[in-house]
Coordinates of C-alpha atoms in Angstrom, one line a residue:
X1 CA 134.2 197.7 253.5
X2 CA 130.6 198.6 253.2
X3 CA 128.2 197.1 255.8
X4 CA 124.5 196.7 255.9
X5 CA 122.8 199.8 257.3
X6 CA 121.0 199.7 260.6
X7 CA 117.5 201.1 261.0
X8 CA 117.2 204.6 262.3
X9 CA 116.1 203.4 265.8
X10 CA 119.4 201.6 266.3
X11 CA 121.9 204.4 265.6
X12 CA 123.6 206.2 268.6
X13 CA 121.7 209.4 269.5
X14 CA 124.9 211.4 269.6
X15 CA 125.3 210.8 265.9
X16 CA 122.0 212.3 265.1
X17 CA 120.8 215.9 265.0
X18 CA 118.5 217.4 267.7
X19 CA 115.3 218.8 266.2
X20 CA 114.0 219.9 269.5
X21 CA 115.2 223.5 269.0
X22 CA 112.5 223.6 266.3
X23 CA 109.8 221.7 268.2
X24 CA 110.0 219.8 271.4
X25 CA 107.6 217.1 270.1
X26 CA 105.5 216.0 267.2
X27 CA 102.5 217.3 269.1
X28 CA 104.1 220.8 269.3
X29 CA 104.7 220.7 265.5
X30 CA 101.0 219.7 264.8
X31 CA 99.8 222.4 267.2
X32 CA 101.9 225.1 265.5
X33 CA 100.7 224.0 262.0
X34 CA 97.1 224.1 263.0
X35 CA 97.5 227.5 264.7
X36 CA 99.3 228.9 261.6
X37 CA 96.4 227.8 259.4
X38 CA 94.0 229.8 261.6
X39 CA 96.4 232.8 261.6
X40 CA 96.6 232.8 257.8
X41 CA 92.8 232.8 257.6
X42 CA 92.6 235.8 260.1
X43 CA 95.4 237.6 258.1
X44 CA 93.4 237.2 254.8
X45 CA 90.3 238.4 256.5
X46 CA 92.0 241.5 257.9
X47 CA 94.1 242.5 254.9
X48 CA 92.5 241.2 251.7
X49 CA 91.1 244.2 249.7
X50 CA 92.7 246.7 252.1
X51 CA 96.0 247.4 250.3
X52 CA 95.3 250.9 249.0
X53 CA 98.1 253.2 249.9
X54 CA 101.7 253.4 251.1
X55 CA 100.8 253.0 254.8
X56 CA 98.7 249.8 254.1
X57 CA 101.5 248.4 251.9
X58 CA 104.0 248.7 254.8
X59 CA 101.4 247.3 257.3
X60 CA 100.5 244.3 255.2
X61 CA 104.2 243.5 254.5
X62 CA 105.0 243.7 258.2
X63 CA 102.3 241.2 259.1
X64 CA 103.1 239.0 256.1
X65 CA 106.8 238.8 257.1
X66 CA 105.8 237.8 260.7
X67 CA 103.5 235.1 259.3
X68 CA 106.2 233.7 257.0
X69 CA 108.7 233.6 259.8
X70 CA 106.3 231.2 261.7
X71 CA 106.1 229.0 258.7
X72 CA 109.9 228.4 258.6
X73 CA 110.4 226.1 261.6
X74 CA 107.3 224.1 260.7
X75 CA 108.4 223.4 257.1
X76 CA 112.0 222.7 258.3
X77 CA 110.8 220.2 260.9
X78 CA 108.6 218.3 258.4
X79 CA 111.4 218.0 255.8
X80 CA 114.3 217.2 258.1
X81 CA 112.4 214.5 260.1
X82 CA 111.7 212.8 256.8
X83 CA 115.2 213.2 255.3
X84 CA 116.8 211.1 258.0
X85 CA 114.4 208.2 257.5
X86 CA 112.1 208.1 254.5
X87 CA 110.7 204.8 255.7
X88 CA 109.2 206.3 258.8
X89 CA 105.4 206.3 258.6
X90 CA 105.0 209.2 261.1
X91 CA 107.5 211.4 259.3
X92 CA 105.8 210.6 256.0
X93 CA 102.4 211.6 257.4
X94 CA 103.8 214.8 258.9
X95 CA 105.4 215.8 255.7
X96 CA 102.2 215.1 253.8
X97 CA 100.1 217.1 256.3
X98 CA 102.5 220.0 256.1
X99 CA 102.4 220.0 252.3
X100 CA 98.6 220.0 252.3
X101 CA 98.3 222.8 254.9
X102 CA 101.1 224.8 253.3
X103 CA 99.2 224.8 250.0
X104 CA 96.1 226.1 251.7
X105 CA 98.1 228.8 253.4
X106 CA 99.8 229.7 250.2
X107 CA 96.5 230.0 248.4
X108 CA 95.1 232.3 251.2
X109 CA 98.2 234.5 251.1
X110 CA 98.5 234.8 247.3
X111 CA 96.4 238.0 247.3
X112 CA 99.3 239.9 248.9
X113 CA 101.5 239.7 245.7
X114 CA 98.5 240.3 243.4
X115 CA 97.2 243.3 245.3
X116 CA 100.6 244.9 245.7
X117 CA 101.2 244.6 242.0
X118 CA 97.8 246.3 241.3
X119 CA 99.1 249.4 243.1
X120 CA 100.6 252.3 241.1
X121 CA 104.4 251.9 241.0
X122 CA 104.7 255.3 242.8
X123 CA 102.9 253.8 245.8
X124 CA 105.3 250.9 246.0
X125 CA 108.3 253.2 245.5
X126 CA 107.1 255.5 248.3
X127 CA 106.8 252.4 250.5
X128 CA 110.4 251.5 249.6
X129 CA 111.6 255.0 250.6
X130 CA 109.7 254.9 253.9
X131 CA 110.7 251.4 254.9
X132 CA 114.2 250.3 253.8
X133 CA 113.3 246.8 255.2
X134 CA 111.0 246.1 252.3
X135 CA 113.0 247.9 249.5
X136 CA 114.6 244.8 248.0
X137 CA 111.4 242.7 248.2
X138 CA 109.4 245.4 246.5
X139 CA 112.1 245.9 243.8
X140 CA 112.0 242.2 243.0
X141 CA 108.2 242.2 243.0
X142 CA 108.0 245.1 240.5
X143 CA 110.5 243.2 238.3
X144 CA 108.0 240.2 238.3
X145 CA 105.0 242.3 237.3
X146 CA 105.0 241.4 233.5
X147 CA 104.7 237.7 234.5
X148 CA 102.0 238.0 237.1
X149 CA 98.6 236.4 236.3
X150 CA 95.1 237.3 237.3
X151 CA 94.6 237.2 241.2
X152 CA 92.2 234.3 241.0
X153 CA 94.6 232.3 238.7
X154 CA 97.5 233.0 241.2
X155 CA 95.3 231.8 244.1
X156 CA 94.4 228.6 242.2
X157 CA 98.1 227.9 241.3
X158 CA 99.1 228.4 244.9
X159 CA 96.4 226.0 246.0
X160 CA 98.0 223.4 243.8
X161 CA 101.5 224.0 245.1
X162 CA 101.7 220.7 246.9
X163 CA 100.8 218.9 243.7
X164 CA 103.5 220.8 241.8
X165 CA 106.1 219.5 244.3
X166 CA 104.8 215.9 244.0
X167 CA 107.3 214.7 241.3
X168 CA 110.2 215.5 243.7
X169 CA 108.5 213.5 246.5
X170 CA 107.8 210.6 244.1
X171 CA 111.4 210.6 243.0
X172 CA 112.6 210.4 246.6
X173 CA 110.1 207.7 247.5
X174 CA 111.2 205.6 244.5
X175 CA 114.8 206.1 245.3
X176 CA 114.9 205.8 249.1
X177 CA 111.9 203.6 249.9
X178 CA 111.1 201.3 247.0
X179 CA 114.5 200.7 245.6
X180 CA 116.0 197.8 247.6
X181 CA 119.5 196.5 246.6
X182 CA 120.5 192.9 246.8
X183 CA 124.0 191.8 247.9
X184 CA 126.4 191.3 245.1
X185 CA 129.0 188.5 244.8
X186 CA 132.7 188.5 243.9
X187 CA 134.7 185.2 244.0
X188 CA 132.1 183.4 246.1
X189 CA 131.9 186.2 248.7
X190 CA 128.7 188.3 249.2
X191 CA 128.8 192.1 249.8
X192 CA 126.0 194.4 251.0
X193 CA 124.8 197.2 248.7
X194 CA 122.7 200.3 249.2
X195 CA 122.5 203.8 247.8
X196 CA 124.5 205.2 250.6
X197 CA 127.2 202.4 250.6
X198 CA 127.6 202.7 246.8
X199 CA 128.1 206.5 246.8
X200 CA 130.0 206.5 250.0
X201 CA 132.2 203.4 249.7
X202 CA 131.9 201.2 246.6
X203 CA 132.5 204.0 244.1
X204 CA 135.9 204.6 245.6
X205 CA 136.7 201.0 246.4
X206 CA 140.4 200.3 245.5
X207 CA 139.8 196.7 244.3
X208 CA 138.8 197.1 240.6
X209 CA 136.8 193.9 240.5
X210 CA 134.8 194.8 243.6
X211 CA 134.3 198.4 242.4
X212 CA 133.1 197.4 238.9
X213 CA 130.9 194.6 240.1
X214 CA 129.3 197.0 242.6
X215 CA 128.7 199.5 239.8
X216 CA 127.1 196.9 237.6
X217 CA 124.8 195.6 240.5
X218 CA 123.9 199.2 241.4
X219 CA 123.2 200.1 237.7
X220 CA 121.1 197.0 237.2
X221 CA 118.8 198.0 240.1
X222 CA 118.5 201.6 238.8
X223 CA 117.5 200.2 235.4
X224 CA 114.5 198.4 236.9
X225 CA 113.1 201.8 237.9
X226 CA 114.2 203.8 234.9
X227 CA 110.8 204.1 233.3
X228 CA 109.0 205.2 236.5
X229 CA 111.7 207.7 237.3
X230 CA 111.7 209.1 233.7
X231 CA 107.9 209.5 233.8
X232 CA 108.2 211.3 237.1
X233 CA 110.9 213.7 235.7
X234 CA 108.8 214.3 232.6
X235 CA 105.9 215.4 234.8
X236 CA 108.2 217.9 236.4
X237 CA 109.5 219.2 233.1
X238 CA 106.0 219.6 231.6
X239 CA 104.8 221.5 234.6
X240 CA 107.7 223.9 234.3
X241 CA 107.1 224.4 230.6
X242 CA 103.4 225.1 231.2
X243 CA 104.2 227.6 234.0
X244 CA 106.8 229.3 231.7
X245 CA 104.3 229.6 228.9
X246 CA 101.4 230.8 231.2
X247 CA 103.6 233.5 232.7
X248 CA 104.7 234.7 229.3
X249 CA 108.4 233.9 229.4
X250 CA 110.1 233.6 226.0
X251 CA 111.7 230.3 226.9
X252 CA 111.8 227.8 229.8
X253 CA 115.4 229.0 230.4
X254 CA 114.3 232.6 230.8
X255 CA 111.7 231.4 233.4
X256 CA 114.1 229.3 235.4
X257 CA 116.9 231.9 235.3
X258 CA 114.6 234.8 236.3
X259 CA 114.9 234.4 240.0
X260 CA 118.7 233.7 239.7
X261 CA 119.1 237.3 238.5
X262 CA 121.6 236.3 235.7
X263 CA 121.1 236.2 232.0
X264 CA 121.4 233.3 229.7
X265 CA 124.9 234.2 228.6
X266 CA 126.3 233.5 232.1
X267 CA 124.5 230.2 232.2
X268 CA 125.7 229.1 228.7
X269 CA 129.3 230.3 229.4
X270 CA 129.7 228.0 232.4
X271 CA 128.6 224.9 230.4
X272 CA 130.3 225.7 227.1
X273 CA 133.7 226.9 228.4
X274 CA 134.1 224.1 230.9
X275 CA 133.0 221.4 228.5
X276 CA 135.5 222.6 225.9
X277 CA 138.5 223.7 228.0
X278 CA 138.4 221.5 231.1
X279 CA 137.9 218.2 229.3
X280 CA 141.6 217.9 228.2
X281 CA 142.8 218.4 231.8
X282 CA 140.3 215.9 233.2
X283 CA 141.2 213.3 230.5
X284 CA 144.8 213.7 231.6
X285 CA 143.7 213.1 235.2
X286 CA 141.7 209.9 234.1
X287 CA 144.9 208.6 232.4
X288 CA 146.9 209.3 235.6
X289 CA 144.3 207.2 237.6
X290 CA 144.5 204.5 235.0
X291 CA 148.3 204.3 235.2
X292 CA 148.4 204.5 239.0
X293 CA 146.0 201.6 239.3
X294 CA 147.5 199.6 236.5
X295 CA 144.2 199.3 234.7
X296 CA 144.1 197.9 231.2
X297 CA 141.3 200.3 230.4
X298 CA 139.8 203.2 232.2
X299 CA 136.0 202.9 232.6
X300 CA 133.3 205.2 234.0
X301 CA 133.1 203.0 237.1
X302 CA 136.8 203.8 237.9
X303 CA 136.6 207.7 237.9
X304 CA 135.9 208.1 241.6
X305 CA 138.8 205.9 242.8
X306 CA 141.5 207.6 244.9
X307 CA 144.8 208.2 243.2
X308 CA 146.6 206.5 246.1
X309 CA 144.2 204.2 248.0
X310 CA 147.0 203.0 250.3
X311 CA 147.2 206.6 251.6
X312 CA 143.6 207.4 252.5
X313 CA 143.6 208.7 256.1
X314 CA 140.7 207.6 258.2
X315 CA 139.1 210.0 260.6
X316 CA 136.5 210.0 263.3
X317 CA 133.9 212.7 263.8
X318 CA 135.8 214.0 266.9
X319 CA 139.1 214.2 265.0
X320 CA 137.4 216.1 262.1
X321 CA 136.8 219.0 264.5
X322 CA 140.5 220.0 264.8
X323 CA 141.0 220.0 261.0
X324 CA 137.8 222.1 260.5
X325 CA 138.8 224.6 263.3
X326 CA 142.4 225.0 262.1
X327 CA 141.3 225.4 258.4
X328 CA 138.5 227.8 259.1
X329 CA 140.2 229.7 261.9
X330 CA 141.1 232.5 259.4
X331 CA 137.3 233.3 259.3
X332 CA 137.4 234.6 262.9
X333 CA 136.1 233.9 266.4
X334 CA 132.4 234.3 265.6
X335 CA 132.6 231.8 262.7
X336 CA 134.5 229.3 264.9
X337 CA 131.9 229.6 267.6
X338 CA 129.3 228.6 265.1
X339 CA 131.4 225.5 264.1
X340 CA 131.9 224.6 267.8
X341 CA 128.1 224.8 268.5
X342 CA 127.3 222.7 265.4
X343 CA 129.2 219.8 267.1
X344 CA 128.3 220.4 270.7
X345 CA 124.6 221.2 270.2
X346 CA 124.0 218.4 267.6
X347 CA 123.2 220.5 264.6
X348 CA 124.8 217.7 262.4
X349 CA 123.3 214.3 261.6
X350 CA 126.3 212.0 261.1
X351 CA 124.5 208.6 261.3
X352 CA 124.3 206.1 258.5
X353 CA 120.9 204.3 258.5
X354 CA 118.4 202.8 256.1
X355 CA 116.0 205.3 254.5
X356 CA 118.3 208.3 255.0
X357 CA 118.7 210.8 252.1
X358 CA 121.9 210.3 250.1
X359 CA 124.6 212.9 249.8
X360 CA 124.8 215.9 252.2
X361 CA 123.0 219.2 252.6
X362 CA 122.6 222.1 254.9
X363 CA 119.2 223.5 255.9
X364 CA 119.3 227.1 257.4
X365 CA 115.9 228.0 258.8
X366 CA 115.5 231.7 259.4
X367 CA 115.4 232.5 263.1
X368 CA 117.0 229.2 264.0
X369 CA 120.4 227.6 263.8
X370 CA 121.4 225.6 260.7
X371 CA 121.1 221.8 260.4
X372 CA 123.6 219.6 258.4
X373 CA 122.9 216.1 257.0
X374 CA 125.9 213.9 256.2
X375 CA 126.5 210.1 256.3
X376 CA 129.9 209.8 258.0
X377 CA 132.0 207.0 256.4
X378 CA 135.2 207.7 258.3
X379 CA 137.1 208.7 255.1
X380 CA 139.3 211.8 255.3
X381 CA 137.5 213.3 252.3
X382 CA 134.4 213.7 254.6
X383 CA 136.2 216.7 256.1
X384 CA 135.8 218.5 252.8
X385 CA 132.1 217.5 252.6
X386 CA 131.6 218.8 256.2
X387 CA 133.5 222.0 255.5
X388 CA 131.3 222.5 252.4
X389 CA 128.1 222.2 254.4
X390 CA 129.5 224.4 257.2
X391 CA 130.1 227.0 254.4
X392 CA 126.4 227.0 253.7
X393 CA 125.7 227.2 257.5
X394 CA 128.2 230.1 258.0
X395 CA 126.6 231.9 255.1
X396 CA 123.1 231.9 256.5
X397 CA 124.2 232.1 260.1
X398 CA 125.6 235.5 259.0
X399 CA 122.9 236.5 256.5
X400 CA 120.0 235.5 258.7
X401 CA 121.3 237.7 261.6
X402 CA 121.9 240.7 259.4
X403 CA 118.9 240.6 257.0
X404 CA 115.1 240.0 257.3
X405 CA 113.5 236.9 255.9
X406 CA 112.8 238.6 252.5
X407 CA 116.4 239.6 252.1
X408 CA 118.5 236.8 253.5
X409 CA 118.7 234.4 250.6
X410 CA 120.8 235.3 247.6
X411 CA 120.4 234.0 244.0
X412 CA 120.9 230.3 243.4
X413 CA 123.8 231.4 241.1
X414 CA 125.8 232.5 244.2
X415 CA 124.6 229.9 246.7
X416 CA 127.5 227.4 246.2
X417 CA 130.3 230.1 246.5
X418 CA 130.5 230.1 250.4
X419 CA 130.3 226.3 250.6
X420 CA 133.1 225.6 248.0
X421 CA 135.1 228.5 249.6
X422 CA 135.4 226.4 252.8
X423 CA 136.7 223.4 250.8
X424 CA 139.4 225.6 249.3
X425 CA 140.3 226.9 252.8
X426 CA 140.7 223.3 254.1
X427 CA 142.9 222.4 251.1
X428 CA 145.0 225.5 251.5
X429 CA 145.5 224.8 255.2
X430 CA 146.5 221.2 254.6
X431 CA 148.9 222.1 251.9
X432 CA 150.6 224.7 254.0
X433 CA 151.2 222.3 256.9
X434 CA 152.9 219.4 255.3
X435 CA 155.9 218.8 253.1
X436 CA 155.3 215.0 252.8
X437 CA 155.0 214.3 249.1
X438 CA 152.4 211.5 249.7
X439 CA 150.3 213.7 251.9
X440 CA 150.6 216.6 249.5
X441 CA 149.5 214.4 246.7
X442 CA 146.6 213.1 248.7
X443 CA 145.4 216.7 249.4
X444 CA 145.8 217.9 245.8
X445 CA 144.1 214.7 244.5
X446 CA 141.3 215.4 247.1
X447 CA 140.8 218.9 245.7
X448 CA 140.7 217.6 242.2
X449 CA 138.7 214.4 242.9
X450 CA 136.2 215.9 245.4
X451 CA 136.0 219.6 245.2
X452 CA 136.6 220.2 241.4
X453 CA 135.5 216.8 240.0
X454 CA 132.3 216.9 242.0
X455 CA 131.4 220.6 241.3
X456 CA 133.2 221.3 238.0
X457 CA 132.7 217.9 236.4
X458 CA 129.8 215.8 237.9
X459 CA 127.5 218.8 238.4
X460 CA 128.6 220.4 235.1
X461 CA 127.9 217.3 233.1
X462 CA 124.5 217.3 234.7
X463 CA 124.0 220.8 233.6
X464 CA 125.1 220.0 230.0
X465 CA 122.6 217.1 230.0
X466 CA 119.9 219.3 231.6
X467 CA 120.3 221.9 229.0
X468 CA 119.7 219.4 226.2
X469 CA 116.6 218.1 228.0
X470 CA 115.2 221.6 228.4
X471 CA 115.9 222.3 224.7
X472 CA 113.6 219.4 223.9
X473 CA 110.9 220.5 226.3
X474 CA 111.1 224.1 225.0
X475 CA 110.4 222.7 221.5
X476 CA 107.2 221.1 222.8
X477 CA 108.6 217.5 223.1
X478 CA 108.7 215.1 226.1
X479 CA 111.2 212.6 227.4
X480 CA 111.3 209.0 228.4
X481 CA 114.0 206.7 229.7
X482 CA 115.4 205.9 226.3
X483 CA 115.8 209.6 225.4
X484 CA 117.3 210.5 228.8
X485 CA 119.8 207.6 228.6
X486 CA 120.9 208.6 225.1
X487 CA 121.3 212.3 226.1
X488 CA 123.3 211.4 229.2
X489 CA 125.5 208.9 227.4
X490 CA 126.2 211.5 224.6
X491 CA 127.3 214.2 227.1
X492 CA 129.6 211.7 228.9
X493 CA 131.2 210.5 225.7
X494 CA 131.7 214.0 224.4
X495 CA 133.5 215.1 227.6
X496 CA 135.7 212.1 228.3
X497 CA 136.5 211.2 224.6
X498 CA 138.6 208.1 224.2
X499 CA 140.2 208.5 227.7
X500 CA 137.3 206.8 229.5
X501 CA 135.1 203.9 228.3
X502 CA 131.5 204.8 229.1
X503 CA 130.4 201.4 230.3
X504 CA 126.7 200.2 230.3
X505 CA 125.0 201.7 233.3
X506 CA 126.8 205.1 233.1
X507 CA 123.9 206.4 231.0
X508 CA 121.6 205.9 234.1
X509 CA 123.5 208.4 236.1
X510 CA 120.7 211.0 235.5
X511 CA 118.6 208.9 237.9
X512 CA 120.8 209.6 240.9
X513 CA 120.5 213.4 241.0
X514 CA 117.6 215.2 242.9
X515 CA 118.9 218.6 241.6
X516 CA 116.9 218.2 238.4
X517 CA 113.8 218.9 240.5
X518 CA 115.2 222.3 241.6
X519 CA 115.4 224.2 238.3
X520 CA 118.7 225.2 236.8
X521 CA 120.7 224.2 239.9
X522 CA 123.5 221.9 238.7
X523 CA 125.5 224.6 236.7
X524 CA 125.5 226.9 239.8
X525 CA 128.1 224.6 241.5
X526 CA 130.7 225.5 239.0
X527 CA 129.6 229.1 239.1
X528 CA 130.0 229.2 242.9
X529 CA 133.4 227.4 242.8
X530 CA 134.6 229.8 240.1
X531 CA 133.9 232.7 242.6
X532 CA 135.3 230.9 245.6
X533 CA 138.5 229.8 243.8
X534 CA 139.3 233.4 243.0
X535 CA 138.5 234.6 246.5
X536 CA 140.5 231.9 248.2
X537 CA 143.5 232.9 246.0
X538 CA 143.0 236.5 247.2
X539 CA 142.9 235.3 250.8
X540 CA 146.2 233.4 250.4
X541 CA 147.7 236.5 248.9
X542 CA 146.2 239.3 250.9
X543 CA 145.1 237.7 254.2
X544 CA 142.8 239.4 256.6
X545 CA 141.5 242.3 254.3
X546 CA 140.2 239.7 251.8
X547 CA 138.6 237.6 254.6
X548 CA 136.9 240.7 256.0
X549 CA 135.4 241.5 252.6
X550 CA 134.2 238.0 252.2
X551 CA 132.5 238.1 255.6
X552 CA 130.7 241.3 254.5
X553 CA 129.5 239.4 251.4
X554 CA 128.0 236.7 253.6
X555 CA 126.2 239.2 255.7
X556 CA 124.8 240.9 252.6
X557 CA 122.5 237.9 251.9
X558 CA 120.2 238.5 248.9
X559 CA 120.2 242.3 248.9
X560 CA 122.5 242.3 245.8
X561 CA 122.7 240.4 242.6
X562 CA 125.3 237.6 242.0
X563 CA 127.4 240.0 239.9
X564 CA 127.3 242.7 242.7
X565 CA 128.1 240.2 245.5
X566 CA 131.0 238.8 243.5
X567 CA 132.3 242.3 242.8
X568 CA 132.2 243.0 246.6
X569 CA 134.6 240.0 246.9
X570 CA 136.8 241.3 244.1
X571 CA 135.6 239.0 241.3
X572 CA 134.1 240.2 238.0
X573 CA 131.8 237.3 236.8
X574 CA 130.5 239.4 233.9
X575 CA 133.8 238.5 232.1
X576 CA 135.2 235.1 231.1
X577 CA 138.5 235.8 233.0
X578 CA 137.6 234.2 236.4
X579 CA 136.3 231.0 234.8
X580 CA 139.3 230.7 232.4
X581 CA 141.6 231.3 235.4
X582 CA 139.9 228.6 237.5
X583 CA 140.1 226.1 234.6
X584 CA 143.8 226.9 234.2
X585 CA 144.3 226.4 238.0
X586 CA 142.7 222.9 237.8
X587 CA 145.1 222.1 235.0
X588 CA 148.0 223.2 237.2
X589 CA 146.8 221.0 240.0
X590 CA 146.6 218.0 237.7
X591 CA 150.1 218.7 236.3
X592 CA 151.4 218.9 239.9
X593 CA 149.8 215.5 240.6
X594 CA 151.6 214.0 237.6
X595 CA 155.0 215.4 238.8
X596 CA 154.4 214.3 242.5
X597 CA 153.4 210.8 241.3
X598 CA 156.6 210.5 239.2
X599 CA 158.7 211.6 242.2
X600 CA 157.0 209.1 244.6
X601 CA 157.4 206.3 242.1
X602 CA 161.0 207.2 241.6
X603 CA 161.7 207.0 245.4
X604 CA 159.9 203.7 245.6
X605 CA 162.1 202.0 243.0

């Protein structure tokens, strides 16, 4: 049962992460930020106007890299401190100060890109030959040349960088600070409601009346803020459109996909094929949930309920360790040492408290260990969530050690492959270690309901909605709450057909997702899971050789394109085959759930 959340000051310290490895105190953070601002000014003084030959290209990039490395812990500290408590005035002020100073630094440093691109291409190619460390960076820079603006324009745009990130900050403030949920009532009894408790508990509540009433109460509160949130989102969209036009991209999609290093055909394929071919499988799953729960009708508010709520193992943080270690053991000793340290050195923030960001994420600052945010509810499915975030951690734990800061981060298209890979490893491990039909059904339904539903359905439907929104923006139009609600409802109705009633409030789901402020991010979850499904099947079949190849992929970081990284792991994403195979695999899992449910019901008679 959901409880009211305590303030951050009252949660046990062992449930929180330790940011002292970034900075020992707020004073140390402030000192480092002030010092870096001075260093940026000295850097500009020394190098601006002096990039004239191969030697000076290498010299400026060496100094630039060192400066950017110092920025990493500062930005991480500011964002992580705020993410655990958005109501904390001190954290708000630190994040604000960082944002303002970072914009000034960015403006001072903007000359680097401008002056490098003013050099003859031969000079840059000579620098690439002489210093392999900067080869990938310079190659990507040359690719950007057609979209580079006049140096003074670039400097001005950089100075406004904190303003450009303002819509995302405003979205989070509306959601986590201003939006206060009242208790809701069922049969004379009152129940507490919050963003975290709704998404962590009430959405999966077995009692249909409680679940649906919580959904209505939650949706009603969202509705009060729909116009402000829509206006905030429209600001973000118009800025992206203006930037796309200024930089000479043909469409806003070309602009947003540019850094992902994939073309529009790969983007469209994920959305079109899944919408068309996965929908029948998921409708069958919805019908199975309806039958299992004896529901007269299946509504949108019922989609997150467990197939068998009576069999929902509970788990403590300590107990999760054994499952994680056993499941990820195949990744080797070095990987497991990272997992062990993440628990013992408090890299993970497990606490539930007011003002904490919803969902879960992993931050992997270069030169430092990763940090994971999660709100631990004690449900067994949290093991999948934690394994997912540890997948991100393991990725950058490896990439950051092997690559420099310029080369460590791969395309957004690939970013969710290592995380979803770990979910598959957990599922495979659990399935191999039990013959109990109920446990087996729980594991498979967890894969379908958490791993695939979340990444292949929730995020994919976000992507389908997002594409329609960007089509409008590309045509020179804007959006408001009414438009966004209509688009979201249409996408949900198209996917679920007559299997699920899209109840009032479902159309407001667009308000819950911060990913819309991160470019074309939602579709990359299904892209990453397509890759990880194929690789996990290889690992089951081939064992250690497939694991070794995967570890090499993690170490490669961003030195290759998504297609090249996938190929290293034995998956060809330039064809439809991996995606079609993954959709078929989800269909097989759902068919297996139907069979297992019939068997269990037969025994129970």
